[in-house]
Amino acid sequence: MSKCIGLMSGTSLDGIDAALVEIEKNGEQIRFIGGITVPFPDVVKNELIKLAYRNTVDKEVLVRMDCLLGHLFSDAVEALLKTSGAEKQDILLIASHGQTIGHYPAQKKQLGHSTAFSFQIGDGDVIAARTGIPVVSDFRRRDMAAGGTGAPLIPLLDSLLFQNGSRNVCCLNIGGIANITVLTAGNGRIVAFDTGPGNCLSDLAVSRLVDGRMCFDKGGEMAFRGKVHDDILERVLDDPYFLKLPPKSTGREYFNEDFLDFILGLGRDISFEDMLATVSCVTPASIAAALRNFVPEDEFPEELIVSGGGVRNRFFMEKLEDFLPEMVVVSSEKYGVDPDFKEAMGFALMGFRTFSGLPSSIPSVTGADSEQILGKVSLTGNGSRFFNRTT
Ligand SMILES: Nc1ncnc2c1ncn2[C@@H]1O[C@H](COP(=O)(O)OP(=O)(O)O)[C@@H](O)[C@H]1O
Ligand SMILES: [Mg+2]
């Protein structure tokens, strides 16, 4: 058994999730030991919003933020070691996803070359230097270099944890963006893609409509107070992203303030409560539409296993039950997987596989031409821990 740490900070910019896991020798079993979420200080969050969601950035701010986040990720590792009582020398590696500043999955040609790219910051070298633990970072680029969309990568963990020979299940993560992994029992097929917005539209609407005093709709309580306008919802669901065939991935480059403005523009004369309910409903409605549009009936899942911060939004969960009455909707907690740490666990697993020379991407999911060993490695000391393992 090897102890590994996974670090994740998603598009919601709520903070850093750090998970300590134990992984069995061949990577075929993973156990969650403990996790913490360290919120970003407001100044960092505000700077990250500018870097990630504005079209022009200050070059020096960006480069220094790469370094600063390396330190904040290291602080999160140290806090996790403290709370879990684990010893630094027992940790094989840290796998860090980083903070996404830009995700451009379209294989746009420039001078005849495909230029799909994803850019995460929080320098792995800084984390390795600070913690003295080897780091794997930058997981998405290798898949994109092989023609893939670089996302989703979590289906690897989903299939390890939830693939079940006797029934079809679907794993859903509601972070800033929502993604699903459909695991088919009979043929072992994995279909996974970003369905569209997770919490991001509701978060943006809350901070806009409540004048910046709140940043999310706790428990979905505000959405429950309004009425969903189905005519608006239907027009939003006609957006080309929802209709596009998978594989596909998206980000807050697309589901952003402009997208929110488009929805608000469809219902200028409706109440604040109704608008929030309608905006919030885009998330469960687009998830349900994705399942109906892109999963064959005979592979339709029986259970929806939900993770990510959106699990705590009761409005999302109830609407999912309404839209998908044939499915049982549960939190991943039911299977002993803390919904706040599934993604951090996933990256820990991928980092472990990289150290073991194993690929982690699934070409049928990302559209890449072949499976890839993901990430860049930052070694520590003389690197002997790494080279001894692989020679
Ligand atoms: N108690 C809660 N009620 C409703 N929504 C919540 C609650 N706690 C967290 N969230 C939502 O979850 C989001 C964070 O989810 P997370 O899975 O960390 O996303 P990401 O991976 O994008 O960081 C928050 O922005 C918020 O919208
Ligand atoms: Mg988060």
Short mmCIF file of C-alpha atoms and ligand atoms in Angstrom, two decimals:
data_model
loop_
_atom_site.label_atom_id
_atom_site.label_comp_id
_atom_site.label_asym_id
_atom_site.label_seq_id
_atom_site.Cartn_x
_atom_site.Cartn_y
_atom_site.Cartn_z
CA MET A 1 0.00 0.00 0.00
CA SER A 2 1.27 3.49 -0.88
CA LYS A 3 0.03 6.71 0.64
CA CYS A 4 -0.57 9.47 -1.90
CA ILE A 5 -2.04 12.95 -1.71
CA GLY A 6 -4.37 14.38 -4.35
CA LEU A 7 -4.96 18.13 -4.73
CA MET A 8 -7.87 19.59 -6.61
CA SER A 9 -9.22 23.07 -7.02
CA GLY A 10 -12.04 23.35 -9.48
CA THR A 11 -13.67 26.08 -11.50
CA SER A 12 -15.84 27.18 -8.55
CA LEU A 13 -12.73 28.73 -6.98
CA ASP A 14 -14.02 27.88 -3.53
CA GLY A 15 -10.70 26.48 -2.35
CA ILE A 16 -8.25 23.59 -2.41
CA ASP A 17 -9.43 20.03 -1.73
CA ALA A 18 -6.62 17.82 -0.41
CA ALA A 19 -7.19 14.09 -0.01
CA LEU A 20 -4.96 11.48 1.56
CA VAL A 21 -5.46 8.01 0.09
CA GLU A 22 -3.93 4.58 0.23
CA ILE A 23 -3.44 2.82 -3.08
CA GLU A 24 -2.72 -0.85 -3.51
CA LYS A 25 0.42 -1.92 -5.37
CA ASN A 26 -1.10 -2.39 -8.83
CA GLY A 27 -3.39 0.64 -8.50
CA GLU A 28 -6.50 -1.52 -8.47
CA GLN A 29 -7.73 -0.45 -5.05
CA ILE A 30 -7.92 2.95 -3.48
CA ARG A 31 -8.99 3.89 0.02
CA PHE A 32 -9.80 7.37 1.29
CA ILE A 33 -8.05 8.14 4.58
CA GLY A 34 -8.92 11.79 5.10
CA GLY A 35 -9.30 15.17 3.48
CA ILE A 36 -9.48 18.88 4.08
CA THR A 37 -10.69 21.85 2.06
CA VAL A 38 -8.70 25.03 2.47
CA PRO A 39 -10.64 28.07 1.21
CA PHE A 40 -8.81 30.60 -0.94
CA PRO A 41 -8.25 33.97 0.72
CA ASP A 42 -10.58 36.55 -0.89
CA VAL A 43 -7.69 38.43 -2.54
CA VAL A 44 -6.54 35.24 -4.24
CA LYS A 45 -10.05 34.27 -5.29
CA ASN A 46 -10.64 37.71 -6.81
CA GLU A 47 -7.34 37.62 -8.68
CA LEU A 48 -8.08 34.11 -9.97
CA ILE A 49 -11.49 35.20 -11.23
CA LYS A 50 -9.75 37.90 -13.27
CA LEU A 51 -7.09 35.54 -14.58
CA ALA A 52 -9.50 32.76 -15.47
CA TYR A 53 -12.48 34.66 -16.76
CA ARG A 54 -11.23 37.85 -18.39
CA ASN A 55 -9.80 37.88 -21.87
CA THR A 56 -6.80 40.02 -21.03
CA VAL A 57 -4.49 39.34 -18.10
CA ASP A 58 -1.52 41.01 -16.50
CA LYS A 59 1.44 38.77 -17.40
CA GLU A 60 3.35 39.29 -14.17
CA VAL A 61 0.25 38.69 -12.03
CA LEU A 62 -0.33 35.41 -13.88
CA VAL A 63 3.23 34.16 -13.53
CA ARG A 64 3.48 35.10 -9.86
CA MET A 65 0.10 33.47 -9.19
CA ASP A 66 1.49 30.21 -10.64
CA CYS A 67 4.16 30.38 -7.94
CA LEU A 68 1.86 31.64 -5.13
CA LEU A 69 -0.63 28.84 -5.76
CA GLY A 70 2.27 26.36 -5.57
CA HIS A 71 2.78 27.67 -2.02
CA LEU A 72 -0.94 27.58 -1.16
CA PHE A 73 -1.15 23.98 -2.40
CA SER A 74 1.90 23.17 -0.24
CA ASP A 75 0.19 24.79 2.77
CA ALA A 76 -2.85 22.58 2.11
CA VAL A 77 -0.59 19.48 2.06
CA GLU A 78 0.98 20.51 5.34
CA ALA A 79 -2.42 21.11 6.93
CA LEU A 80 -3.61 17.70 5.69
CA LEU A 81 -0.53 15.96 7.11
CA LYS A 82 -1.18 17.65 10.43
CA THR A 83 -4.86 16.78 10.66
CA SER A 84 -4.40 13.20 9.45
CA GLY A 85 -1.30 12.49 11.55
CA ALA A 86 0.47 11.03 8.49
CA GLU A 87 4.25 11.37 8.24
CA LYS A 88 5.75 13.23 5.31
CA GLN A 89 8.30 10.48 4.60
CA ASP A 90 5.48 7.95 4.17
CA ILE A 91 3.90 9.88 1.29
CA LEU A 92 4.92 8.47 -2.10
CA LEU A 93 3.73 11.45 -4.13
CA ILE A 94 1.46 14.45 -4.43
CA ALA A 95 -0.74 14.65 -7.51
CA SER A 96 -1.89 18.20 -8.17
CA HIS A 97 -4.46 19.16 -10.75
CA GLY A 98 -3.81 22.90 -10.42
CA GLN A 99 -6.15 25.79 -11.01
CA THR A 100 -7.50 26.03 -14.53
CA ILE A 101 -6.92 29.43 -16.11
CA GLY A 102 -7.97 28.41 -19.61
CA HIS A 103 -9.34 25.24 -21.20
CA TYR A 104 -9.58 25.22 -24.98
CA PRO A 105 -10.44 21.68 -26.06
CA ALA A 106 -11.27 22.43 -29.71
CA GLN A 107 -8.54 21.14 -32.01
CA LYS A 108 -8.28 24.47 -33.83
CA LYS A 109 -5.61 24.45 -36.56
CA GLN A 110 -2.88 27.07 -36.62
CA LEU A 111 -0.19 26.79 -39.31
CA GLY A 112 -1.54 23.30 -39.88
CA HIS A 113 -1.07 22.23 -36.24
CA SER A 114 -3.77 21.35 -33.73
CA THR A 115 -3.64 23.78 -30.86
CA ALA A 116 -6.09 22.42 -28.27
CA PHE A 117 -4.69 23.28 -24.89
CA SER A 118 -5.44 23.47 -21.21
CA PHE A 119 -3.61 25.69 -18.78
CA GLN A 120 -3.46 24.97 -15.04
CA ILE A 121 -1.37 26.94 -12.55
CA GLY A 122 0.10 26.10 -9.13
CA ASP A 123 3.65 25.11 -10.01
CA GLY A 124 4.50 21.48 -9.19
CA ASP A 125 8.17 22.40 -8.73
CA VAL A 126 7.25 24.81 -5.95
CA ILE A 127 5.17 22.10 -4.24
CA ALA A 128 8.01 19.56 -4.53
CA ALA A 129 10.57 22.06 -3.21
CA ARG A 130 8.34 23.13 -0.33
CA THR A 131 7.13 19.72 0.80
CA GLY A 132 10.08 17.49 -0.14
CA ILE A 133 7.58 15.09 -1.72
CA PRO A 134 7.66 14.26 -5.49
CA VAL A 135 4.82 15.88 -7.42
CA VAL A 136 2.89 14.99 -10.56
CA SER A 137 1.06 17.95 -12.12
CA ASP A 138 -0.36 19.12 -15.46
CA PHE A 139 -2.49 16.07 -16.15
CA ARG A 140 -4.54 17.28 -19.07
CA ARG A 141 -2.02 18.35 -21.68
CA ARG A 142 -0.68 14.96 -22.75
CA ASP A 143 -4.14 13.75 -23.65
CA MET A 144 -4.73 16.92 -25.69
CA ALA A 145 -1.38 16.48 -27.41
CA ALA A 146 -2.72 13.08 -28.48
CA GLY A 147 -5.81 14.68 -29.99
CA GLY A 148 -8.09 14.44 -26.95
CA THR A 149 -10.19 17.00 -25.10
CA GLY A 150 -8.08 16.58 -21.92
CA ALA A 151 -11.27 15.94 -19.95
CA PRO A 152 -12.96 14.28 -18.24
CA LEU A 153 -10.20 12.29 -16.53
CA ILE A 154 -12.16 11.15 -13.47
CA PRO A 155 -13.84 8.23 -15.32
CA LEU A 156 -10.73 6.19 -14.48
CA LEU A 157 -11.56 6.45 -10.76
CA ASP A 158 -15.29 6.09 -11.38
CA SER A 159 -14.78 2.79 -13.18
CA LEU A 160 -12.45 1.54 -10.44
CA LEU A 161 -14.90 2.46 -7.67
CA PHE A 162 -18.29 1.90 -9.23
CA GLN A 163 -18.08 -0.38 -12.28
CA ASN A 164 -20.34 -3.24 -11.51
CA GLY A 165 -20.83 -6.33 -13.65
CA SER A 166 -24.54 -6.56 -13.00
CA ARG A 167 -26.03 -3.10 -13.49
CA ASN A 168 -25.56 0.18 -15.33
CA VAL A 169 -24.71 3.17 -13.15
CA CYS A 170 -23.92 6.82 -13.75
CA CYS A 171 -21.50 8.91 -11.70
CA LEU A 172 -22.23 12.62 -11.71
CA ASN A 173 -19.92 15.28 -10.36
CA ILE A 174 -21.49 18.70 -9.83
CA GLY A 175 -18.57 21.10 -9.47
CA GLY A 176 -18.53 24.44 -11.29
CA ILE A 177 -19.13 22.36 -14.42
CA ALA A 178 -21.05 19.05 -14.27
CA ASN A 179 -19.78 15.83 -15.77
CA ILE A 180 -21.09 12.30 -16.00
CA THR A 181 -19.53 8.87 -16.35
CA VAL A 182 -21.91 6.18 -17.55
CA LEU A 183 -20.65 2.70 -16.67
CA THR A 184 -22.35 -0.04 -18.64
CA ALA A 185 -22.55 -3.47 -17.04
CA GLY A 186 -22.73 -5.83 -20.00
CA ASN A 187 -19.98 -4.59 -22.31
CA GLY A 188 -17.95 -2.52 -19.83
CA ARG A 189 -18.42 0.54 -22.02
CA ILE A 190 -17.60 3.91 -20.47
CA VAL A 191 -19.25 7.05 -21.78
CA ALA A 192 -18.21 10.26 -20.07
CA PHE A 193 -18.42 13.95 -20.84
CA ASP A 194 -19.16 17.37 -19.42
CA THR A 195 -22.91 17.91 -19.49
CA GLY A 196 -22.59 21.70 -19.06
CA PRO A 197 -23.02 23.96 -16.04
CA GLY A 198 -22.81 22.53 -12.54
CA ASN A 199 -22.92 25.15 -9.79
CA CYS A 200 -21.44 27.93 -11.93
CA LEU A 201 -24.61 29.55 -13.29
CA SER A 202 -26.41 29.38 -9.97
CA ASP A 203 -23.29 30.80 -8.21
CA LEU A 204 -23.01 33.64 -10.73
CA ALA A 205 -26.73 34.40 -10.49
CA VAL A 206 -26.63 34.47 -6.69
CA SER A 207 -23.65 36.79 -6.50
CA ARG A 208 -25.15 39.03 -9.20
CA LEU A 209 -28.75 39.10 -7.95
CA VAL A 210 -27.86 39.23 -4.25
CA ASP A 211 -25.38 42.00 -4.93
CA GLY A 212 -22.16 40.14 -4.12
CA ARG A 213 -23.20 39.42 -0.51
CA MET A 214 -23.52 35.67 -1.12
CA CYS A 215 -21.59 33.45 -3.47
CA PHE A 216 -23.82 30.36 -3.60
CA ASP A 217 -27.37 29.24 -2.87
CA LYS A 218 -27.01 27.33 0.39
CA GLY A 219 -28.96 24.10 0.20
CA GLY A 220 -30.73 25.42 -2.92
CA GLU A 221 -33.09 27.30 -0.59
CA MET A 222 -33.43 30.40 -2.76
CA ALA A 223 -34.17 28.33 -5.87
CA PHE A 224 -36.93 26.48 -3.98
CA ARG A 225 -38.68 29.81 -3.37
CA GLY A 226 -39.22 30.47 -7.08
CA LYS A 227 -41.07 28.85 -9.95
CA VAL A 228 -39.21 27.43 -12.95
CA HIS A 229 -40.28 29.00 -16.26
CA ASP A 230 -40.30 26.08 -18.66
CA ASP A 231 -40.39 28.24 -21.79
CA ILE A 232 -37.10 29.89 -20.80
CA LEU A 233 -35.60 26.57 -19.77
CA GLU A 234 -36.43 25.03 -23.13
CA ARG A 235 -34.79 27.88 -25.02
CA VAL A 236 -31.64 27.56 -22.93
CA LEU A 237 -31.52 23.81 -23.54
CA ASP A 238 -31.46 24.53 -27.30
CA ASP A 239 -27.93 25.89 -26.87
CA PRO A 240 -25.55 24.08 -29.24
CA TYR A 241 -23.35 22.77 -26.41
CA PHE A 242 -26.19 20.68 -25.00
CA LEU A 243 -26.98 19.26 -28.43
CA LYS A 244 -23.39 18.50 -29.42
CA LEU A 245 -22.48 14.82 -29.54
CA PRO A 246 -19.91 13.59 -27.00
CA PRO A 247 -16.94 13.42 -26.52
CA LYS A 248 -17.11 17.02 -25.40
CA SER A 249 -15.79 19.13 -22.59
CA THR A 250 -16.45 22.68 -21.54
CA GLY A 251 -15.53 25.27 -18.95
CA ARG A 252 -16.37 28.64 -17.56
CA GLU A 253 -15.05 30.15 -20.80
CA TYR A 254 -18.47 29.15 -22.13
CA PHE A 255 -20.82 29.02 -19.15
CA ASN A 256 -19.94 32.47 -17.88
CA GLU A 257 -21.44 35.91 -17.19
CA ASP A 258 -22.40 36.26 -20.88
CA PHE A 259 -24.32 32.99 -20.75
CA LEU A 260 -26.09 34.17 -17.60
CA ASP A 261 -26.94 37.45 -19.35
CA PHE A 262 -28.45 35.46 -22.19
CA ILE A 263 -30.75 33.64 -19.74
CA LEU A 264 -31.63 36.79 -17.83
CA GLY A 265 -32.48 38.42 -21.16
CA LEU A 266 -35.07 35.72 -21.84
CA GLY A 267 -37.08 36.66 -18.76
CA ARG A 268 -36.73 40.36 -18.13
CA ASP A 269 -40.08 40.74 -16.41
CA ILE A 270 -40.02 37.74 -14.07
CA SER A 271 -39.31 37.88 -10.33
CA PHE A 272 -35.87 37.38 -8.79
CA GLU A 273 -37.01 34.12 -7.15
CA ASP A 274 -38.39 32.72 -10.41
CA MET A 275 -35.26 33.71 -12.31
CA LEU A 276 -32.98 32.03 -9.78
CA ALA A 277 -35.12 28.87 -9.85
CA THR A 278 -35.03 28.87 -13.66
CA VAL A 279 -31.26 29.49 -13.86
CA SER A 280 -30.62 26.78 -11.24
CA CYS A 281 -32.85 24.37 -13.11
CA VAL A 282 -30.59 24.53 -16.19
CA THR A 283 -28.12 22.29 -14.30
CA PRO A 284 -30.37 19.28 -13.51
CA ALA A 285 -32.33 19.71 -16.76
CA SER A 286 -29.20 19.63 -18.92
CA ILE A 287 -27.83 16.63 -17.01
CA ALA A 288 -31.07 14.74 -17.56
CA ALA A 289 -31.16 15.80 -21.24
CA ALA A 290 -27.59 14.57 -21.70
CA LEU A 291 -28.53 11.13 -20.37
CA ARG A 292 -31.66 10.94 -22.52
CA ASN A 293 -29.98 12.21 -25.68
CA PHE A 294 -26.70 10.35 -25.57
CA VAL A 295 -27.18 7.10 -23.63
CA PRO A 296 -28.91 4.23 -25.47
CA GLU A 297 -32.08 3.01 -23.75
CA ASP A 298 -30.74 -0.51 -23.12
CA GLU A 299 -27.69 0.98 -21.37
CA PHE A 300 -29.69 3.46 -19.32
CA PRO A 301 -28.31 3.60 -15.75
CA GLU A 302 -30.33 2.56 -12.70
CA GLU A 303 -28.50 4.73 -10.23
CA LEU A 304 -27.06 8.24 -10.27
CA ILE A 305 -24.15 8.52 -7.85
CA VAL A 306 -23.57 12.20 -7.19
CA SER A 307 -20.45 13.97 -5.91
CA GLY A 308 -19.09 17.54 -5.81
CA GLY A 309 -20.38 20.56 -3.93
CA GLY A 310 -23.68 20.40 -5.83
CA VAL A 311 -24.72 17.41 -3.72
CA ARG A 312 -25.59 19.91 -0.99
CA ASN A 313 -27.92 21.82 -3.29
CA ARG A 314 -31.23 20.07 -2.49
CA PHE A 315 -32.92 21.83 -5.41
CA PHE A 316 -30.52 20.15 -7.86
CA MET A 317 -31.01 16.76 -6.24
CA GLU A 318 -34.81 16.97 -6.17
CA LYS A 319 -34.99 18.18 -9.76
CA LEU A 320 -32.72 15.31 -10.83
CA GLU A 321 -35.16 12.92 -9.18
CA ASP A 322 -38.07 14.60 -10.98
CA PHE A 323 -36.40 14.58 -14.40
CA LEU A 324 -35.04 11.04 -14.04
CA PRO A 325 -37.79 9.12 -12.19
CA GLU A 326 -36.45 5.75 -13.35
CA MET A 327 -33.13 6.34 -11.59
CA VAL A 328 -32.23 6.26 -7.90
CA VAL A 329 -30.33 9.46 -7.05
CA VAL A 330 -27.79 9.07 -4.23
CA SER A 331 -24.72 10.82 -2.85
CA SER A 332 -21.42 8.99 -3.41
CA GLU A 333 -21.30 8.90 0.40
CA LYS A 334 -23.52 5.79 0.10
CA TYR A 335 -20.44 3.98 -1.24
CA GLY A 336 -18.01 5.44 1.29
CA VAL A 337 -16.70 8.08 -1.11
CA ASP A 338 -16.77 11.55 0.41
CA PRO A 339 -18.44 13.71 -2.30
CA ASP A 340 -16.08 16.61 -1.56
CA PHE A 341 -12.96 14.56 -2.27
CA LYS A 342 -13.74 12.24 -5.16
CA GLU A 343 -11.88 14.35 -7.70
CA ALA A 344 -8.82 14.83 -5.45
CA MET A 345 -8.82 11.03 -4.98
CA GLY A 346 -8.97 10.64 -8.76
CA PHE A 347 -5.85 12.71 -9.30
CA ALA A 348 -4.02 10.83 -6.54
CA LEU A 349 -4.79 7.64 -8.45
CA MET A 350 -3.58 9.14 -11.74
CA GLY A 351 -0.36 10.37 -10.11
CA PHE A 352 0.23 6.89 -8.73
CA ARG A 353 -0.30 5.37 -12.16
CA THR A 354 2.11 7.84 -13.74
CA PHE A 355 4.75 6.81 -11.21
CA SER A 356 4.03 3.20 -12.09
CA GLY A 357 4.34 3.86 -15.83
CA LEU A 358 0.63 3.28 -16.41
CA PRO A 359 -1.71 5.34 -18.61
CA SER A 360 -4.71 7.10 -17.06
CA SER A 361 -6.61 8.60 -19.96
CA ILE A 362 -9.44 6.75 -21.67
CA PRO A 363 -9.35 7.50 -25.43
CA SER A 364 -13.02 6.60 -25.96
CA VAL A 365 -13.85 9.29 -23.41
CA THR A 366 -11.51 12.11 -24.41
CA GLY A 367 -11.32 11.37 -28.11
CA ALA A 368 -7.50 11.02 -28.04
CA ASP A 369 -5.85 8.67 -30.51
CA SER A 370 -4.33 6.49 -27.74
CA GLU A 371 -4.09 6.18 -23.97
CA GLN A 372 -1.45 8.29 -22.30
CA ILE A 373 0.70 8.38 -19.17
CA LEU A 374 -0.39 11.73 -17.80
CA GLY A 375 1.38 14.59 -16.08
CA LYS A 376 4.77 16.12 -15.47
CA VAL A 377 6.94 14.89 -12.64
CA SER A 378 8.85 17.14 -10.22
CA LEU A 379 11.36 15.01 -8.33
CA THR A 380 12.90 15.62 -4.93
CA GLY A 381 16.38 15.03 -3.49
CA ASN A 382 18.38 13.08 -6.05
CA GLY A 383 15.24 11.51 -7.47
CA SER A 384 16.27 8.08 -6.21
CA ARG A 385 12.82 7.28 -4.85
CA PHE A 386 11.41 7.61 -8.36
CA PHE A 387 14.18 5.92 -10.33
CA ASN A 388 14.43 2.99 -7.90
CA ARG A 389 10.77 2.23 -8.44
CA THR A 390 10.96 2.12 -12.18
CA THR A 391 14.34 0.45 -12.86
N1 LIG B 1 -24.20 23.91 1.38
C1 LIG B 1 -24.23 24.10 0.06
N2 LIG B 1 -25.40 24.31 -0.58
C2 LIG B 1 -25.47 24.49 -1.91
N3 LIG B 1 -24.39 24.51 -2.69
C3 LIG B 1 -23.17 24.30 -2.13
C4 LIG B 1 -23.03 24.08 -0.72
N4 LIG B 1 -21.71 23.92 -0.46
C5 LIG B 1 -21.06 24.04 -1.65
N5 LIG B 1 -21.93 24.27 -2.65
C6 LIG B 1 -21.65 24.51 -4.07
O1 LIG B 1 -20.54 23.74 -4.44
C7 LIG B 1 -19.57 24.57 -5.12
C8 LIG B 1 -18.21 23.98 -4.93
O2 LIG B 1 -18.24 22.67 -5.41
P1 LIG B 1 -16.93 21.91 -5.85
O3 LIG B 1 -17.28 20.49 -6.05
O4 LIG B 1 -15.83 22.25 -4.91
O5 LIG B 1 -16.67 22.58 -7.27
P2 LIG B 1 -15.29 22.81 -8.02
O6 LIG B 1 -14.75 21.45 -8.31
O7 LIG B 1 -15.68 23.59 -9.23
O8 LIG B 1 -14.43 23.60 -7.06
C9 LIG B 1 -19.79 25.94 -4.54
O9 LIG B 1 -19.38 26.96 -5.43
C10 LIG B 1 -21.30 25.97 -4.32
O10 LIG B 1 -21.97 26.35 -5.50
MG MG B 2 -13.97 23.21 -5.17
#
